[in-house]
Amino acid sequence: MKIEQQAEWDIERAKDTYGIKNWGNGYFDISPEGEIVIKNPKDTSSSGSSPGLSLMEVIEGLRDRDLHMPALLRIENIIDHSISRLNDSFGKIIERLGYQGSYRGVFPIKVNQQAQIVEEIAQFGKRYGYGFEVGSKPEMIAALSTLDSSSDQMLICNGYKDQEFIDLALQAVKLGTRCFVVIEALSELPIIIERSKVLGIEPLIGVRAKMTSKVGGHWNSTSGDRSVFGLSASQIIQVVDVLRDSDMLHCLQLLHCHLGSQIPNIRDIRGGVNEACRYYADLCNEGAAMKFIDLGGGLAVDYTGAHSQESQSRNYSLDEYCEDVVETIMSTLDSYGISHPTIITESGRATVAYSSILLFNILDVTRFEPVEIKTSGGEGHELLDNMRSIFDYLKPARVQECFNDAHYYRDEVRELFKRGQIGLRTRAEAENLFLKVLRGIKLLLPEMDQIPKELEGFDESLADIYYGNFSLFQSLPDSWAIDQMFPVMPVHRLNEEPDRRAVLADITCDCDGKIDRFIATDREYAPTLPVHSLKESEEYYMGVFLVGAYQETLGDLHNLFGDTNVASIRLREGGGYEFVKEIHGDTIEDVLGYVEYQPWEMKLRYRNKLEAAVNEGRIS
Ligand code: PLP
């Protein structure tokens, strides 16, 4: 759908249109040339802020490396910076408030288990003692093999644990890693006690409390009475009693609680921390040797940039989050005379979301516009005449009437077509006339004081469909599964005013494979995205931002589209960049193998078919 031109277009208007300043977190901007640039968060060049690295330059680099679209681009510096920011923010507030304990973050591996990400987090986190949270044996092995046991990085084991898992955790302690087994189910306790005796290793034990504080946002079922996670108050007391009877109460040192992911409202966080402190204080009173309070995840990412308490945003800054956590723990525990514990958080999405961008090109466009077709001549119909006559009374005062009439006549034509009373050409003419009327209505809308209710979804029905070279199910599963909105926009030509409005469709043949909710600065979301008309023989590139959390692992093989190409880059201070790693995406052979085909056998069978066709003289 064509956009009506407004006042002069410039880069500032481009930034406002796509809200990049709101959601970009300082990492992304638009250059005077109209290209999205990645800013080096640590750039200290003497000329002030460097211009940043153009995504178009990176796309060219990818092409030179034979890494075609779609591609996932990871930016190392952003992970590094996110870890520093989190740790520095806690550090600064701890110092300012005079908190007696320290902060030790851990990264929950489930948020992005890719080896390269885990390795980078271990490397960049080492200086802060930033460790990992794991929820399964494979995650545990990934963390153990990555962590440097000479470092002070912690390992928190959540999830269902059998003997093998617990043995791994005990061995980790023996190897020098501060590895906590967090009891999530009572059945784990006897195994921990027995295995620690058999192996002669004293465990580090945590308990996960079932939180009753309710939070807003999509993941609020993680807390509350019916939450499937954690132990109730009476179960925690059972754990304490059993440990005391086994002479192991001194091993219980950590309280774990997780209110939910992506908590948009800071007041909910405060309420949750308060409840956690009550558990912590009473565990101390019960005689446990408590030293650590682990508040789980929940630090939200402002995907929409709205800075609000809607589920895809957050109404607080990182500093406010850290301050509220530290201040609440401090004031609550001070009132009981309990010394300040080490604070652990398991921030997942806030650590990695910004570091990945999905890049793709547009393959094709469908426009809902009248086209030139040969008229039916003799096969004309009075319904077509009626439709044409609408143009005689198409004016602002009668827009609603024209809209209704156009729908009525078009639907009548469709009925007659179904009954075989008119031909395909007449129907095509009617559909064409219908689109012409809608276009006429659209031109009149700006002149109207009040737009009739029925015309409110008008934009959507005329929007173009831009077919993007990606699979939503593989690369943006949350967009499909939970209506997660990610910032999406063209990565170049932003010095040109976008002249079309579009929804995006992927290349799966699934009607759910589309994006039709976009970030808007003036309302909850926009149903269409401003884009540019495609140019003959020139690619049009788009990016989906903030996709570093959960998307890679949750993606699936719908229509057998496999993993995209992945490239990891590092921005150099003062300008320039280098490719750190490239991973070619799945081949057709790979994805067929995933679903139990034997590619060599398929080739053989196909070859036999060809040989038979040659023998029968059907092909040469
Ligand atoms: N810790 C636990 C136990 C979780 O279940 C989750 C995710 O739900 C997280 C941490 C990460 O949460 P977030 O990505 O909001 O930081």
mmCIF file of C-alpha atoms in Angstrom, residues 207 236-237 240 249 252 254-255 278-290:
data_model
loop_
_atom_site.group_PDB
_atom_site.id
_atom_site.type_symbol
_atom_site.label_atom_id
_atom_site.label_comp_id
_atom_site.label_asym_id
_atom_site.label_seq_id
_atom_site.Cartn_x
_atom_site.Cartn_y
_atom_site.Cartn_z
ATOM 1 C CA VAL A 207 16.465 -24.721 48.031
ATOM 2 C CA ILE A 236 11.334 -26.339 52.816
ATOM 3 C CA ILE A 237 10.913 -27.060 56.515
ATOM 4 C CA VAL A 240 15.751 -28.305 56.850
ATOM 5 C CA LEU A 249 22.349 -28.273 57.708
ATOM 6 C CA LEU A 252 22.305 -25.474 52.978
ATOM 7 C CA LEU A 254 21.548 -20.767 49.134
ATOM 8 C CA LEU A 255 17.953 -19.704 48.621
ATOM 9 C CA ARG A 278 11.474 -13.493 54.382
ATOM 10 C CA TYR A 279 12.378 -17.064 53.332
ATOM 11 C CA TYR A 280 16.055 -16.241 53.614
ATOM 12 C CA ALA A 281 15.745 -14.743 57.081
ATOM 13 C CA ASP A 282 13.820 -17.703 58.441
ATOM 14 C CA LEU A 283 16.222 -20.216 56.914
ATOM 15 C CA CYS A 284 18.970 -18.401 58.828
ATOM 16 C CA ASN A 285 16.847 -18.590 61.967
ATOM 17 C CA GLU A 286 16.405 -22.326 61.399
ATOM 18 C CA GLY A 287 20.178 -22.678 61.601
ATOM 19 C CA ALA A 288 21.107 -23.068 57.921
ATOM 20 C CA ALA A 289 24.484 -21.549 57.010
ATOM 21 C CA MET A 290 22.894 -19.159 54.495
#
